[in-house]
XYZ file of C-alpha atoms in Angstrom:
257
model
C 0.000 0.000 0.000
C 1.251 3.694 -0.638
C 0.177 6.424 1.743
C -0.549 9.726 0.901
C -0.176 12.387 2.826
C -0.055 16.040 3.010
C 1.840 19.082 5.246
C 2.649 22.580 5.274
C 0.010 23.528 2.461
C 0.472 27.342 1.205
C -2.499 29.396 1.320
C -5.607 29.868 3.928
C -7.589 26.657 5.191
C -10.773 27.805 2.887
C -8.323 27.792 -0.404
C -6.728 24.496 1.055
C -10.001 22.770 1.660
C -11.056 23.883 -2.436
C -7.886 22.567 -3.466
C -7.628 18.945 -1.968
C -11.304 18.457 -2.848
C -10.544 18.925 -6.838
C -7.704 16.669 -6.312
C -9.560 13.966 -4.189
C -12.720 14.338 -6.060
C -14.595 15.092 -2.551
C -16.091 18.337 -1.420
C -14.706 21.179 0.694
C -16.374 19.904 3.674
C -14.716 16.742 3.856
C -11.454 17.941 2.820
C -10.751 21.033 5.914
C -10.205 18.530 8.397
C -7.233 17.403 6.597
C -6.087 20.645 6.357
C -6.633 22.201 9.706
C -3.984 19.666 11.555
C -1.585 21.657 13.951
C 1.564 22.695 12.799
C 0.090 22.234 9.091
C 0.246 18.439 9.357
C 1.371 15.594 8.190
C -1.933 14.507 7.222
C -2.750 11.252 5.304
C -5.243 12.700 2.560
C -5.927 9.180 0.645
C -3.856 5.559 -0.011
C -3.027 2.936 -3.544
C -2.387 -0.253 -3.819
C -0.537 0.778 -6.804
C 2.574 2.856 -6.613
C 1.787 4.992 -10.105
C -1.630 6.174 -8.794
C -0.198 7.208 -5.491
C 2.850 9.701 -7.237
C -0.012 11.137 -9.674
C -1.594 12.606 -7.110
C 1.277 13.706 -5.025
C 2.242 15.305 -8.243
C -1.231 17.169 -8.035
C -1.065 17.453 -4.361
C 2.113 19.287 -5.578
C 0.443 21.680 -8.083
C -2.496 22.699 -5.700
C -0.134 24.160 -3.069
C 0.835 21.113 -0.801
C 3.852 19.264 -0.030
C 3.114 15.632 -0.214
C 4.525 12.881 1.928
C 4.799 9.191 0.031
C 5.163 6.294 2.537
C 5.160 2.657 0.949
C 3.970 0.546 3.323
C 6.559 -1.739 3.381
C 9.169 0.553 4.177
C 7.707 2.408 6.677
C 9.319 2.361 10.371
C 9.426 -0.737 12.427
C 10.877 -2.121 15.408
C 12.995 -4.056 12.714
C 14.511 -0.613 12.074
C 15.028 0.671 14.719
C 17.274 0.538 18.374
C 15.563 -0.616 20.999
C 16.985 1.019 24.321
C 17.169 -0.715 27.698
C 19.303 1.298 30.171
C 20.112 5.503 29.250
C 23.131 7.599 31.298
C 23.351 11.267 30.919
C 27.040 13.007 30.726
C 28.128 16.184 30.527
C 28.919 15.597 26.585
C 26.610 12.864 25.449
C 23.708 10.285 25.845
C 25.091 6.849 26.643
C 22.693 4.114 26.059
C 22.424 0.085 26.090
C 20.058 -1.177 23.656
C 18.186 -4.489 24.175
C 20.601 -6.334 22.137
C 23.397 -5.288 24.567
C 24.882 -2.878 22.236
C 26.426 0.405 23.737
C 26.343 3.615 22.123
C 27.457 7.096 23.020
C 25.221 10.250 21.175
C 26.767 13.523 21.444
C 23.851 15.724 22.360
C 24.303 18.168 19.158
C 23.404 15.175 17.174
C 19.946 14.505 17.866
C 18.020 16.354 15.362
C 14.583 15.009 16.894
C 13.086 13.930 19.767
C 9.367 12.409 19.160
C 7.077 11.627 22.105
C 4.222 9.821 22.385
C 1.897 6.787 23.158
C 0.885 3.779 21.973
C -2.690 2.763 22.742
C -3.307 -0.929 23.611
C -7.130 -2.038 24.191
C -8.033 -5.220 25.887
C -11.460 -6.730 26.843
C -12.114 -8.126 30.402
C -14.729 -10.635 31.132
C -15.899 -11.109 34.151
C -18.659 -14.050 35.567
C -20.952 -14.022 38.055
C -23.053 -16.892 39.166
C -26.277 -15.533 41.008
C -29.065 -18.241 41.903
C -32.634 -17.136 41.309
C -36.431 -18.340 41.958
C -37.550 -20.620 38.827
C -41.201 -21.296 38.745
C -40.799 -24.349 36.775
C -38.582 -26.243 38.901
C -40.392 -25.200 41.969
C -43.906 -26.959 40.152
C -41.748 -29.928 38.503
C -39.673 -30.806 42.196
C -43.061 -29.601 44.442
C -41.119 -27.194 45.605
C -37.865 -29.157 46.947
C -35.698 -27.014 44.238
C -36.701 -23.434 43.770
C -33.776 -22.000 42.492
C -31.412 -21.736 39.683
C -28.448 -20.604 38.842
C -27.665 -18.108 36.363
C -23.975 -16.763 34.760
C -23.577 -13.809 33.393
C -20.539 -12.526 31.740
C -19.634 -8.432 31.742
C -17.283 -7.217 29.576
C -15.332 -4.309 30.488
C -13.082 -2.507 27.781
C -9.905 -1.311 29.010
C -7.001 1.173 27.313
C -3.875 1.395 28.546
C -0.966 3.896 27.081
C 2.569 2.379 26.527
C 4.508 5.912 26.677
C 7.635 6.243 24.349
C 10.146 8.754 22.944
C 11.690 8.228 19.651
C 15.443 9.964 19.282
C 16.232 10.567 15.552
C 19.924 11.267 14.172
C 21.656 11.027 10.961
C 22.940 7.916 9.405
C 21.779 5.910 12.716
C 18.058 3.893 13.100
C 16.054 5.460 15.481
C 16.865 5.177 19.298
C 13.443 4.039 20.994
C 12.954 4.797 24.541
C 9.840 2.842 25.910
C 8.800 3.228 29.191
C 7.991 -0.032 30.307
C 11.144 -1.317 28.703
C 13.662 0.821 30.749
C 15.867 0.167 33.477
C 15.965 2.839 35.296
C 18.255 1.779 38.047
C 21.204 4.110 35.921
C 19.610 6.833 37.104
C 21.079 7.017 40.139
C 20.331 10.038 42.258
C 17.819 11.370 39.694
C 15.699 8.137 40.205
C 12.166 8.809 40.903
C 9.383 7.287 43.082
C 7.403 5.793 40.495
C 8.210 4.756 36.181
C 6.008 7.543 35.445
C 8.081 9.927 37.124
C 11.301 8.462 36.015
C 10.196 8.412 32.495
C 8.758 11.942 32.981
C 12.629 12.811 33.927
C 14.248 11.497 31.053
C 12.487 12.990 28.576
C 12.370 16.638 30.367
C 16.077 16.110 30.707
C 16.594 15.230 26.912
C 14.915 18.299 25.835
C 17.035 20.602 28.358
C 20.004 18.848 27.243
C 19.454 18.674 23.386
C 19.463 22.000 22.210
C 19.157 21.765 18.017
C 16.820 18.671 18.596
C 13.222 19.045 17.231
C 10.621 18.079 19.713
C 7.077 16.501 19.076
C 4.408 15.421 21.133
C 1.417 15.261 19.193
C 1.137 11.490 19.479
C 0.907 11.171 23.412
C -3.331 11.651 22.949
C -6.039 9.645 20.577
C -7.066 12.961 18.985
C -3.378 13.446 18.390
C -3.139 10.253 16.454
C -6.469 10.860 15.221
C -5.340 13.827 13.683
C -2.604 12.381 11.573
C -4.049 9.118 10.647
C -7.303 10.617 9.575
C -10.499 8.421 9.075
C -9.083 5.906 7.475
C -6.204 4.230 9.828
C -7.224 2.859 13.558
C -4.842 4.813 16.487
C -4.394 1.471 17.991
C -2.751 -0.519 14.876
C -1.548 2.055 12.699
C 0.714 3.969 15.203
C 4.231 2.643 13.066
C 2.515 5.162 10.478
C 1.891 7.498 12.366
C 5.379 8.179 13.781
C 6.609 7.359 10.516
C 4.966 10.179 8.993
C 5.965 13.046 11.625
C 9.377 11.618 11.496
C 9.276 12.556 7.913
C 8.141 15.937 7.953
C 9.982 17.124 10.228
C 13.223 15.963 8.932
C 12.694 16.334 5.563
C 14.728 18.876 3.615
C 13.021 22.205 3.424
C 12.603 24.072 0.009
């Protein structure tokens, strides 16, 4: 699949809306929310299965004011491609970390050109039983009255969502470092360790953005609505977050002009 999507479109949102319509073929209505996203997007405006169809209209994207954003599916940001970090250590000079595969590396904080926060969204359903025993008329007649009760199950489903917090730290010529904060050990710490991993991961990424100082910084995709916003109607929050990061990774490190 090839992903279209839009940012930093040149004109007001009225003249924006007019213009993605006549590309899409929708109407003005149903094209402003792609074009009223903070910070001018990304937004994903539309998707192909085949690659042609998806650069003839980033081409037109192109000629109506917009700067498209191509992602092929298949090469869009995975775990596969990226550095999974397990234990971080500030210094005066650089970010040491230890990834999961026990790989050290030391980031000079000048270096990091982006530092992307956010939250995956995981949704689970929990059933619950309860057995309850009430009067049954029938047994009471068909017993004469020596078993007047039944019992009855019920199942309750509750939905739950929980938020796996990360922060994505962006470089050149290195995969992504990928801070999660379940997956840390935060025993490096030291005497900046907090009370809770909520705190602690709170810390890190407060002390990353104090510490790198030409590093762009994102945090759109720590809500639903943030997510929401990117993805548009088309792409679930929950399954479709690898896109989503993919996409503001893009944007904001592609090449201006």
């Amino acid at each position: 699949m090839y992903i279209v999507a839009i940012h930093h479109g040149q004109g007001s949102g009225e003249e924006l809306a007019r213009s993605l319509a006549c590309v899409l073929g929708i109407t003005p209505y149903e094209a402003r929310p792609r074009v009223t996203t903070p910070g001018g997007g990304p937004a994903i405006v539309t998707s192909f299965a085949a690659a042609d169809q998806a650069h003839d209209c980033a081409i037109k994207l192109q000629a109506g004011g917009f700067t498209p954003l191509l992602i092929d599916s298949e090469q869009m940001e995975t775990d596969r491609s990226r550095l999974l970090v397990r234990q971080v250590q500030f210094t005066p000079e650089a970010l040491h970390v230890v990834t999961q595969a026990e790989q050290q590396i030391s980031l000079p904080y000048g270096e990091i050109n982006l530092l992307l926060r956010g939250a995956g969204i995981i949704s689970t359903i929990e059933l619950q039983t309860t057995t309850k025993k009430k009067f049954a008329l029938g047994r009471a007649v068909a017993t004469g009255g020596l078993m007047m009760r039944k019992k009855v199950k019920t199942v309750t489903a509750t939905a739950n969502q929980d938020r796996e917090p990360f922060c994505h730290l962006y470089t050149t010529g290195q995969p992504p470092l990928v801070l999660r904060q379940a997956d840390l050990d935060y025993s490096t710490l030291g005497e900046n360790r907090q009370i809770s991993r909520d705190a602690n991961f709170t810390w890190i990424c407060t002390e990353l953005r104090r510490r790198c100082t030409n590093a762009l910084w994102d945090d759109r995709l720590q809500t639903r609505p943030g997510l929401a916003q990117v993805l548009g109607p088309s792409f679930d929050p929950e399954r479709h977050l690898d896109l989503a990061i993919t996409l503001i990774a893009q944007s904001l490190l592609q090449p201006s002009g």
